[in-house]
Amino acid sequence: MELNKHKYYEHVEANVRPIIEKHNLLSHKKKYILNKILSFISSDLNNYKNDRKKDAKEAIFSELLKFFGDFEFKRDHTLPFQYLQNSMIIPEHTGYASEDRITGVFNNTKIDIAEIALVKRSDEKNIAVFKGLVIVLDICNSNLVLRGSFKGNTVLFADHKKHLDYIKKKFKGYKRLEPPVKHLEDRFEMYTTDEKEANKIICKKLLKSFISLSEYIGNLQEQITHSDDKHELFCKQLKKEREEQGNKNQPLWWEKVVDEVSEVKTAKLSDIYKEDPLYGTSEMESLNNDIACSFYGDKVLLTIRHPHDLFEPNPINEDPIIDEDIELMYHLMSAVCEITNVILENKSSKK
């Protein structure tokens, strides 16, 4: 199946825009009206926000996904951890959480996509060791003609040469391979227990697909941070106006959230992701956009670190879903479908 972006946007205009409009209850409200609502019905607004999240996310994203086939989006569904535990690329952790799960079948391959967070208890506090997107391909779907597990385990991850001793210890018994593309030697590290199989599966086209998806999601970081800052300024202005009007009541729920976000932003980056050298260091550039992949058993696992919730609705003063969200779904699903096709082609080839 070849994905056509023009047809995707035809699907958006015909089937998705009407749903967005249905949920866009506040798009034409003036700021002062919203201010009054926020000041006097905070509990009702909290309920509205939760309902809006559930309705908007599931209805709009599910309709977007119909373009790609038999897929559905469930905000509260958890990706079973057993899908991940034998992959060798999941950091050591004590807590696991998952949400915003996409499930479906493409080219007879079961696909699971979810946002996950992993934490590790250290010095009586929880340290985040991973937050981001995971993509699981099940190549042993009962309908798949090319059924069969991988003979060995192969892992691929962002290059962290400064932690070479740690990597050698973690992948004891694995053989280090050079990436099939010369100029990517400084981008990826590859280790495998089956050299022949690894060289068959991992090719230039597959790595380019990994990089394209990783860089697209990485570029979202700057856009989302800008949006977060805008929303924070908006809420602080409303808080200031409320206090100037003499309303000194307890802070509203959304004001508490803004304060918490501000506190997180000022936290020391060196305390985040330092627990596992393979999956990040204290350096800013390694916190986001790291990509890793594992071929094991009957599954392929792809992880992309990203600090924000990719599928979260926009603030209450904006449309629930904007054009960037629609674009994200196209890029994500197109990349996943392409990666699936390349892996199946390589696995079935006779080379």
mmCIF file of C-alpha atoms in Angstrom:
data_model
loop_
_atom_site.group_PDB
_atom_site.id
_atom_site.type_symbol
_atom_site.label_atom_id
_atom_site.label_comp_id
_atom_site.label_asym_id
_atom_site.label_seq_id
_atom_site.Cartn_x
_atom_site.Cartn_y
_atom_site.Cartn_z
ATOM 1 C CA MET A 1 0.000 0.000 0.000
ATOM 2 C CA GLU A 2 1.466 3.347 -1.097
ATOM 3 C CA LEU A 3 0.436 6.226 1.124
ATOM 4 C CA ASN A 4 -0.646 9.359 -0.699
ATOM 5 C CA LYS A 5 -0.398 12.598 1.261
ATOM 6 C CA HIS A 6 -2.875 14.393 -0.998
ATOM 7 C CA LYS A 7 -5.487 11.689 -0.392
ATOM 8 C CA TYR A 8 -4.737 11.841 3.325
ATOM 9 C CA TYR A 9 -5.671 15.522 3.415
ATOM 10 C CA GLU A 10 -8.769 14.835 1.344
ATOM 11 C CA HIS A 11 -9.714 12.364 4.093
ATOM 12 C CA VAL A 12 -8.984 15.046 6.696
ATOM 13 C CA GLU A 13 -11.220 17.638 5.038
ATOM 14 C CA ALA A 14 -14.077 15.225 4.394
ATOM 15 C CA ASN A 15 -14.098 13.238 7.635
ATOM 16 C CA VAL A 16 -11.891 14.831 10.289
ATOM 17 C CA ARG A 17 -12.613 18.570 10.096
ATOM 18 C CA PRO A 18 -16.297 18.106 11.016
ATOM 19 C CA ILE A 19 -15.265 16.223 14.169
ATOM 20 C CA ILE A 20 -12.742 18.923 15.083
ATOM 21 C CA GLU A 21 -15.425 21.587 14.723
ATOM 22 C CA LYS A 22 -17.772 19.567 16.900
ATOM 23 C CA HIS A 23 -15.226 19.581 19.725
ATOM 24 C CA ASN A 24 -14.068 23.135 19.140
ATOM 25 C CA LEU A 25 -16.469 24.672 21.649
ATOM 26 C CA LEU A 26 -14.292 27.632 22.610
ATOM 27 C CA SER A 27 -12.657 28.624 19.326
ATOM 28 C CA HIS A 28 -14.570 31.900 18.920
ATOM 29 C CA LYS A 29 -14.892 32.934 22.568
ATOM 30 C CA LYS A 30 -13.313 36.158 23.677
ATOM 31 C CA LYS A 31 -10.565 36.117 26.256
ATOM 32 C CA TYR A 32 -12.546 38.080 28.855
ATOM 33 C CA ILE A 33 -15.425 35.582 28.679
ATOM 34 C CA LEU A 34 -13.025 32.710 29.210
ATOM 35 C CA ASN A 35 -11.513 34.604 32.130
ATOM 36 C CA LYS A 36 -14.916 34.842 33.837
ATOM 37 C CA ILE A 37 -15.554 31.141 33.272
ATOM 38 C CA LEU A 38 -12.172 30.231 34.720
ATOM 39 C CA SER A 39 -12.778 32.425 37.762
ATOM 40 C CA PHE A 40 -16.152 31.064 38.813
ATOM 41 C CA ILE A 41 -16.577 27.466 37.652
ATOM 42 C CA SER A 42 -13.171 25.890 38.078
ATOM 43 C CA SER A 43 -14.526 22.477 39.133
ATOM 44 C CA ASP A 44 -16.904 22.326 36.169
ATOM 45 C CA LEU A 45 -14.082 23.400 33.896
ATOM 46 C CA ASN A 46 -11.881 20.620 35.249
ATOM 47 C CA ASN A 47 -14.578 18.104 34.355
ATOM 48 C CA TYR A 48 -14.938 19.738 30.956
ATOM 49 C CA LYS A 49 -11.199 19.493 30.373
ATOM 50 C CA ASN A 50 -11.153 15.774 31.168
ATOM 51 C CA ASP A 51 -14.183 15.075 28.982
ATOM 52 C CA ARG A 52 -12.677 17.140 26.213
ATOM 53 C CA LYS A 53 -9.446 15.187 26.348
ATOM 54 C CA LYS A 54 -11.217 11.876 26.095
ATOM 55 C CA ASP A 55 -13.698 12.893 23.421
ATOM 56 C CA ALA A 56 -11.354 14.947 21.263
ATOM 57 C CA LYS A 57 -8.382 12.602 21.354
ATOM 58 C CA GLU A 58 -10.248 9.388 20.679
ATOM 59 C CA ALA A 59 -12.671 10.764 18.102
ATOM 60 C CA ILE A 60 -10.240 12.845 16.069
ATOM 61 C CA PHE A 61 -7.189 10.586 16.144
ATOM 62 C CA SER A 62 -9.290 7.485 15.486
ATOM 63 C CA GLU A 63 -10.760 9.124 12.398
ATOM 64 C CA LEU A 64 -7.295 10.157 11.193
ATOM 65 C CA LEU A 65 -6.075 6.576 11.611
ATOM 66 C CA LYS A 66 -8.822 5.162 9.412
ATOM 67 C CA PHE A 67 -6.863 6.419 6.404
ATOM 68 C CA PHE A 68 -4.073 3.949 7.179
ATOM 69 C CA GLY A 69 -6.278 0.901 7.600
ATOM 70 C CA ASP A 70 -7.676 -1.044 10.522
ATOM 71 C CA PHE A 71 -6.258 1.106 13.340
ATOM 72 C CA GLU A 72 -7.751 2.565 16.494
ATOM 73 C CA PHE A 73 -6.633 5.040 19.156
ATOM 74 C CA LYS A 74 -7.351 4.541 22.859
ATOM 75 C CA ARG A 75 -6.080 7.161 25.298
ATOM 76 C CA ASP A 76 -6.372 4.992 28.422
ATOM 77 C CA HIS A 77 -5.130 1.684 27.004
ATOM 78 C CA THR A 78 -1.793 0.428 28.317
ATOM 79 C CA LEU A 79 0.804 -1.317 26.176
ATOM 80 C CA PRO A 80 1.532 -4.647 27.943
ATOM 81 C CA PHE A 81 5.046 -4.522 29.329
ATOM 82 C CA GLN A 82 5.764 -8.115 28.290
ATOM 83 C CA TYR A 83 5.976 -6.805 24.713
ATOM 84 C CA LEU A 84 9.122 -4.902 25.724
ATOM 85 C CA GLN A 85 10.888 -6.863 28.428
ATOM 86 C CA ASN A 86 13.134 -9.061 26.247
ATOM 87 C CA SER A 87 14.238 -6.310 23.900
ATOM 88 C CA MET A 88 17.552 -5.397 25.633
ATOM 89 C CA ILE A 89 16.989 -1.685 24.906
ATOM 90 C CA ILE A 90 14.602 -0.882 27.755
ATOM 91 C CA PRO A 91 16.453 0.808 30.664
ATOM 92 C CA GLU A 92 16.463 -0.690 34.135
ATOM 93 C CA HIS A 93 13.492 0.757 36.009
ATOM 94 C CA THR A 94 11.121 0.320 38.940
ATOM 95 C CA GLY A 95 8.008 1.959 37.485
ATOM 96 C CA TYR A 96 6.244 1.717 34.121
ATOM 97 C CA ALA A 97 3.340 3.740 32.713
ATOM 98 C CA SER A 98 1.753 3.783 29.282
ATOM 99 C CA GLU A 99 -1.056 5.663 27.533
ATOM 100 C CA ASP A 100 -2.266 6.863 24.131
ATOM 101 C CA ARG A 101 -2.106 3.476 22.443
ATOM 102 C CA ILE A 102 -2.546 2.960 18.692
ATOM 103 C CA THR A 103 -3.230 -0.612 17.564
ATOM 104 C CA GLY A 104 -3.900 -2.114 14.172
ATOM 105 C CA VAL A 105 -2.682 -4.290 11.330
ATOM 106 C CA PHE A 106 -0.677 -3.214 8.286
ATOM 107 C CA ASN A 107 0.597 -5.600 5.615
ATOM 108 C CA ASN A 108 -0.473 -8.541 7.808
ATOM 109 C CA THR A 109 1.713 -7.251 10.633
ATOM 110 C CA LYS A 110 0.280 -6.310 14.011
ATOM 111 C CA ILE A 111 1.406 -2.820 15.025
ATOM 112 C CA ASP A 112 1.344 -1.302 18.516
ATOM 113 C CA ILE A 113 2.311 2.313 19.186
ATOM 114 C CA ALA A 114 2.201 3.970 22.601
ATOM 115 C CA GLU A 115 3.747 6.646 24.759
ATOM 116 C CA ILE A 116 5.517 5.237 27.798
ATOM 117 C CA ALA A 117 7.384 6.526 30.837
ATOM 118 C CA LEU A 118 9.913 4.610 32.928
ATOM 119 C CA VAL A 119 11.195 5.694 36.332
ATOM 120 C CA LYS A 120 13.794 4.305 38.692
ATOM 121 C CA ARG A 121 13.802 4.763 42.462
ATOM 122 C CA SER A 122 17.077 6.325 43.540
ATOM 123 C CA ASP A 123 17.977 8.140 46.768
ATOM 124 C CA GLU A 124 14.325 8.076 47.871
ATOM 125 C CA LYS A 125 13.093 9.811 44.726
ATOM 126 C CA ASN A 126 11.977 8.732 41.276
ATOM 127 C CA ILE A 127 14.353 9.464 38.414
ATOM 128 C CA ALA A 128 12.977 9.458 34.861
ATOM 129 C CA VAL A 129 15.023 7.012 32.785
ATOM 130 C CA PHE A 130 12.851 7.107 29.675
ATOM 131 C CA LYS A 131 9.896 9.063 28.324
ATOM 132 C CA GLY A 132 8.854 8.817 24.724
ATOM 133 C CA LEU A 133 7.333 6.795 21.940
ATOM 134 C CA VAL A 134 7.551 3.033 21.427
ATOM 135 C CA ILE A 135 6.577 1.147 18.278
ATOM 136 C CA VAL A 136 6.165 -2.639 18.363
ATOM 137 C CA LEU A 137 5.877 -4.745 15.199
ATOM 138 C CA ASP A 138 4.687 -8.322 15.652
ATOM 139 C CA ILE A 139 6.015 -10.270 12.661
ATOM 140 C CA CYS A 140 4.382 -13.481 13.877
ATOM 141 C CA ASN A 141 0.821 -12.342 13.307
ATOM 142 C CA SER A 142 -1.223 -15.477 12.547
ATOM 143 C CA ASN A 143 -2.181 -14.049 9.144
ATOM 144 C CA LEU A 144 1.394 -13.396 8.068
ATOM 145 C CA VAL A 145 2.662 -15.645 5.298
ATOM 146 C CA LEU A 146 6.274 -15.040 6.278
ATOM 147 C CA ARG A 147 5.784 -16.221 9.850
ATOM 148 C CA GLY A 148 8.902 -16.919 11.841
ATOM 149 C CA SER A 149 10.896 -15.468 14.695
ATOM 150 C CA PHE A 150 14.303 -13.877 14.426
ATOM 151 C CA LYS A 151 17.059 -16.423 14.991
ATOM 152 C CA GLY A 152 19.181 -14.018 16.984
ATOM 153 C CA ASN A 153 18.947 -10.715 18.834
ATOM 154 C CA THR A 154 20.051 -7.506 17.138
ATOM 155 C CA VAL A 155 20.090 -4.045 18.711
ATOM 156 C CA LEU A 156 20.739 -0.646 17.225
ATOM 157 C CA PHE A 157 20.960 2.603 19.195
ATOM 158 C CA ALA A 158 22.353 6.114 19.099
ATOM 159 C CA ASP A 159 26.118 6.177 19.340
ATOM 160 C CA HIS A 160 27.439 6.708 22.886
ATOM 161 C CA LYS A 161 31.157 5.978 22.533
ATOM 162 C CA LYS A 162 31.994 7.536 25.910
ATOM 163 C CA HIS A 163 30.121 4.631 27.552
ATOM 164 C CA LEU A 164 31.793 1.860 25.567
ATOM 165 C CA ASP A 165 32.726 -0.191 28.656
ATOM 166 C CA TYR A 166 29.135 -0.132 29.877
ATOM 167 C CA ILE A 167 27.860 -1.167 26.435
ATOM 168 C CA LYS A 168 30.310 -4.065 26.157
ATOM 169 C CA LYS A 169 29.209 -5.332 29.548
ATOM 170 C CA LYS A 170 25.495 -4.999 28.745
ATOM 171 C CA PHE A 171 25.851 -6.792 25.416
ATOM 172 C CA LYS A 172 28.315 -9.447 26.425
ATOM 173 C CA GLY A 173 28.208 -12.232 23.840
ATOM 174 C CA TYR A 174 27.023 -9.865 21.111
ATOM 175 C CA LYS A 175 29.165 -8.924 18.123
ATOM 176 C CA ARG A 176 29.601 -5.268 17.205
ATOM 177 C CA LEU A 177 28.791 -4.496 13.568
ATOM 178 C CA GLU A 178 29.449 -1.498 11.386
ATOM 179 C CA PRO A 179 26.296 0.194 10.039
ATOM 180 C CA PRO A 180 25.696 -0.606 6.354
ATOM 181 C CA VAL A 181 26.158 3.075 5.494
ATOM 182 C CA LYS A 182 29.662 4.442 6.021
ATOM 183 C CA HIS A 183 28.711 7.991 7.060
ATOM 184 C CA LEU A 184 26.374 6.650 9.777
ATOM 185 C CA GLU A 185 29.185 5.088 11.826
ATOM 186 C CA ASP A 186 29.034 8.017 14.261
ATOM 187 C CA ARG A 187 25.235 7.956 14.382
ATOM 188 C CA PHE A 188 24.499 4.348 15.340
ATOM 189 C CA GLU A 189 25.959 1.447 17.283
ATOM 190 C CA MET A 190 24.924 -2.072 16.224
ATOM 191 C CA TYR A 191 25.294 -5.324 18.192
ATOM 192 C CA THR A 192 23.986 -8.774 17.296
ATOM 193 C CA THR A 193 24.108 -12.466 18.147
ATOM 194 C CA ASP A 194 23.493 -13.399 14.485
ATOM 195 C CA GLU A 195 25.671 -11.416 12.081
ATOM 196 C CA LYS A 196 24.189 -12.889 8.906
ATOM 197 C CA GLU A 197 20.626 -12.121 9.959
ATOM 198 C CA ALA A 198 21.507 -8.596 11.113
ATOM 199 C CA ASN A 199 23.218 -7.742 7.826
ATOM 200 C CA LYS A 200 20.176 -9.052 5.970
ATOM 201 C CA ILE A 201 17.638 -7.008 7.916
ATOM 202 C CA ILE A 202 19.393 -3.696 8.531
ATOM 203 C CA CYS A 203 19.964 -1.766 5.323
ATOM 204 C CA LYS A 204 20.452 1.811 4.173
ATOM 205 C CA LYS A 205 16.736 2.294 3.439
ATOM 206 C CA LEU A 206 15.747 1.131 6.935
ATOM 207 C CA LEU A 207 18.256 3.397 8.666
ATOM 208 C CA LYS A 208 17.109 6.377 6.592
ATOM 209 C CA SER A 209 13.521 5.681 7.694
ATOM 210 C CA PHE A 210 14.642 5.556 11.343
ATOM 211 C CA ILE A 211 16.520 8.838 11.012
ATOM 212 C CA SER A 212 13.680 10.579 9.182
ATOM 213 C CA LEU A 213 11.143 9.670 11.883
ATOM 214 C CA SER A 214 13.551 10.506 14.703
ATOM 215 C CA GLU A 215 14.419 13.908 13.264
ATOM 216 C CA TYR A 216 10.783 14.769 12.596
ATOM 217 C CA ILE A 217 9.816 14.041 16.198
ATOM 218 C CA GLY A 218 12.939 15.828 17.397
ATOM 219 C CA ASN A 219 11.926 18.945 15.466
ATOM 220 C CA LEU A 220 8.590 18.909 17.275
ATOM 221 C CA GLN A 221 10.478 19.654 20.498
ATOM 222 C CA GLU A 222 11.063 23.280 19.563
ATOM 223 C CA GLN A 223 7.467 23.769 18.366
ATOM 224 C CA ILE A 224 5.914 22.207 21.483
ATOM 225 C CA THR A 225 8.193 24.137 23.840
ATOM 226 C CA HIS A 226 7.143 27.382 22.149
ATOM 227 C CA SER A 227 3.465 26.386 22.474
ATOM 228 C CA ASP A 228 3.943 25.484 26.152
ATOM 229 C CA ASP A 229 5.558 28.857 26.844
ATOM 230 C CA LYS A 230 2.688 30.635 25.088
ATOM 231 C CA HIS A 231 0.106 28.751 27.138
ATOM 232 C CA GLU A 232 1.990 29.404 30.366
ATOM 233 C CA LEU A 233 2.088 33.154 29.680
ATOM 234 C CA PHE A 234 -1.627 33.117 28.828
ATOM 235 C CA CYS A 235 -2.556 31.394 32.104
ATOM 236 C CA LYS A 236 -0.302 33.649 34.176
ATOM 237 C CA GLN A 237 -1.953 36.710 32.628
ATOM 238 C CA LEU A 238 -5.412 35.347 33.535
ATOM 239 C CA LYS A 239 -4.206 34.703 37.086
ATOM 240 C CA LYS A 240 -2.887 38.270 37.341
ATOM 241 C CA GLU A 241 -6.163 39.716 36.048
ATOM 242 C CA ARG A 242 -8.177 37.589 38.500
ATOM 243 C CA GLU A 243 -6.115 38.851 41.440
ATOM 244 C CA GLU A 244 -6.315 42.471 40.241
ATOM 245 C CA GLN A 245 -10.099 42.139 40.214
ATOM 246 C CA GLY A 246 -9.975 41.288 43.914
ATOM 247 C CA ASN A 247 -10.655 37.565 43.533
ATOM 248 C CA LYS A 248 -8.199 36.126 46.063
ATOM 249 C CA ASN A 249 -9.691 32.637 46.206
ATOM 250 C CA GLN A 250 -7.592 29.481 46.177
ATOM 251 C CA PRO A 251 -5.595 29.014 42.942
ATOM 252 C CA LEU A 252 -7.577 27.247 40.253
ATOM 253 C CA TRP A 253 -6.561 23.749 39.124
ATOM 254 C CA TRP A 254 -4.946 25.008 35.927
ATOM 255 C CA GLU A 255 -2.846 27.561 37.857
ATOM 256 C CA LYS A 256 -1.411 24.746 39.966
ATOM 257 C CA VAL A 257 -0.520 22.836 36.809
ATOM 258 C CA VAL A 258 1.259 25.872 35.343
ATOM 259 C CA ASP A 259 3.260 26.290 38.567
ATOM 260 C CA GLU A 260 4.261 22.613 38.451
ATOM 261 C CA VAL A 261 5.372 22.931 34.818
ATOM 262 C CA SER A 262 7.474 25.976 35.685
ATOM 263 C CA GLU A 263 9.126 24.047 38.509
ATOM 264 C CA VAL A 264 9.971 21.137 36.208
ATOM 265 C CA LYS A 265 11.465 23.503 33.625
ATOM 266 C CA THR A 266 13.933 24.854 36.177
ATOM 267 C CA ALA A 267 15.025 21.412 37.388
ATOM 268 C CA LYS A 268 18.621 20.424 36.746
ATOM 269 C CA LEU A 269 18.900 18.472 33.523
ATOM 270 C CA SER A 270 21.855 16.594 34.978
ATOM 271 C CA ASP A 271 19.461 14.752 37.315
ATOM 272 C CA ILE A 272 17.442 13.366 34.411
ATOM 273 C CA TYR A 273 18.334 10.210 32.478
ATOM 274 C CA LYS A 274 21.678 9.831 34.253
ATOM 275 C CA GLU A 275 20.833 6.388 35.610
ATOM 276 C CA ASP A 276 21.495 4.483 32.380
ATOM 277 C CA PRO A 277 24.439 5.667 30.221
ATOM 278 C CA LEU A 278 23.117 3.854 27.155
ATOM 279 C CA TYR A 279 19.904 5.844 27.029
ATOM 280 C CA GLY A 280 21.084 9.363 27.705
ATOM 281 C CA THR A 281 23.595 11.560 29.482
ATOM 282 C CA SER A 282 23.336 14.918 31.160
ATOM 283 C CA GLU A 283 24.058 16.653 27.852
ATOM 284 C CA MET A 284 21.088 18.481 26.341
ATOM 285 C CA GLU A 285 21.495 16.985 22.872
ATOM 286 C CA SER A 286 21.199 13.434 24.171
ATOM 287 C CA LEU A 287 18.025 14.003 26.181
ATOM 288 C CA ASN A 288 15.724 14.158 23.190
ATOM 289 C CA ASN A 289 15.378 12.378 19.901
ATOM 290 C CA ASP A 290 17.569 9.344 20.730
ATOM 291 C CA ILE A 291 16.406 6.362 18.720
ATOM 292 C CA ALA A 292 16.939 2.680 19.442
ATOM 293 C CA CYS A 293 15.715 -0.501 17.785
ATOM 294 C CA SER A 294 15.712 -4.164 18.756
ATOM 295 C CA PHE A 295 14.944 -7.286 16.704
ATOM 296 C CA TYR A 296 14.139 -10.146 19.068
ATOM 297 C CA GLY A 297 11.911 -13.200 19.082
ATOM 298 C CA ASP A 298 8.895 -12.432 16.926
ATOM 299 C CA LYS A 299 9.011 -8.669 17.493
ATOM 300 C CA VAL A 300 10.687 -5.458 16.412
ATOM 301 C CA LEU A 301 10.797 -2.639 18.980
ATOM 302 C CA LEU A 302 11.580 0.952 18.086
ATOM 303 C CA THR A 303 11.948 3.590 20.821
ATOM 304 C CA ILE A 304 12.238 7.352 20.381
ATOM 305 C CA ARG A 305 12.874 9.555 23.372
ATOM 306 C CA HIS A 306 10.652 12.646 23.565
ATOM 307 C CA PRO A 307 9.881 14.652 26.726
ATOM 308 C CA HIS A 308 6.384 15.830 25.733
ATOM 309 C CA ASP A 309 3.070 14.055 25.215
ATOM 310 C CA LEU A 310 2.718 13.876 21.442
ATOM 311 C CA PHE A 311 -1.019 13.189 21.418
ATOM 312 C CA GLU A 312 -2.181 15.617 24.092
ATOM 313 C CA PRO A 313 -5.004 18.023 23.129
ATOM 314 C CA ASN A 314 -4.152 21.705 23.030
ATOM 315 C CA PRO A 315 -4.927 24.130 25.891
ATOM 316 C CA ILE A 316 -8.587 24.952 26.518
ATOM 317 C CA ASN A 317 -8.239 28.360 24.861
ATOM 318 C CA GLU A 318 -7.262 26.775 21.509
ATOM 319 C CA ASP A 319 -8.641 24.238 19.050
ATOM 320 C CA PRO A 320 -8.343 20.712 20.511
ATOM 321 C CA ILE A 321 -6.315 19.496 17.544
ATOM 322 C CA ILE A 322 -4.325 21.738 15.204
ATOM 323 C CA ASP A 323 -2.743 21.194 11.784
ATOM 324 C CA GLU A 324 0.566 20.144 13.335
ATOM 325 C CA ASP A 325 -1.199 17.217 15.056
ATOM 326 C CA ILE A 326 -2.692 16.117 11.744
ATOM 327 C CA GLU A 327 0.739 16.366 10.129
ATOM 328 C CA LEU A 328 2.285 14.378 12.989
ATOM 329 C CA MET A 329 -0.110 11.478 12.483
ATOM 330 C CA TYR A 330 0.700 11.332 8.768
ATOM 331 C CA HIS A 331 4.469 11.356 9.308
ATOM 332 C CA LEU A 332 4.304 8.831 12.140
ATOM 333 C CA MET A 333 2.080 6.308 10.388
ATOM 334 C CA SER A 334 3.811 6.723 7.011
ATOM 335 C CA ALA A 335 7.170 6.030 8.636
ATOM 336 C CA VAL A 336 5.851 3.025 10.573
ATOM 337 C CA CYS A 337 4.299 1.542 7.430
ATOM 338 C CA GLU A 338 7.508 2.091 5.447
ATOM 339 C CA ILE A 339 9.657 0.547 8.191
ATOM 340 C CA THR A 340 7.310 -2.451 8.336
ATOM 341 C CA ASN A 341 7.539 -2.978 4.580
ATOM 342 C CA VAL A 342 11.343 -2.741 4.524
ATOM 343 C CA ILE A 343 11.764 -5.224 7.390
ATOM 344 C CA LEU A 344 9.388 -7.732 5.796
ATOM 345 C CA GLU A 345 11.111 -7.379 2.418
ATOM 346 C CA ASN A 346 14.552 -7.915 3.950
ATOM 347 C CA LYS A 347 13.409 -10.814 6.114
ATOM 348 C CA SER A 348 11.897 -12.643 3.142
ATOM 349 C CA SER A 349 14.780 -12.013 0.733
ATOM 350 C CA LYS A 350 17.108 -14.867 -0.165
ATOM 351 C CA LYS A 351 20.344 -12.914 0.146
#
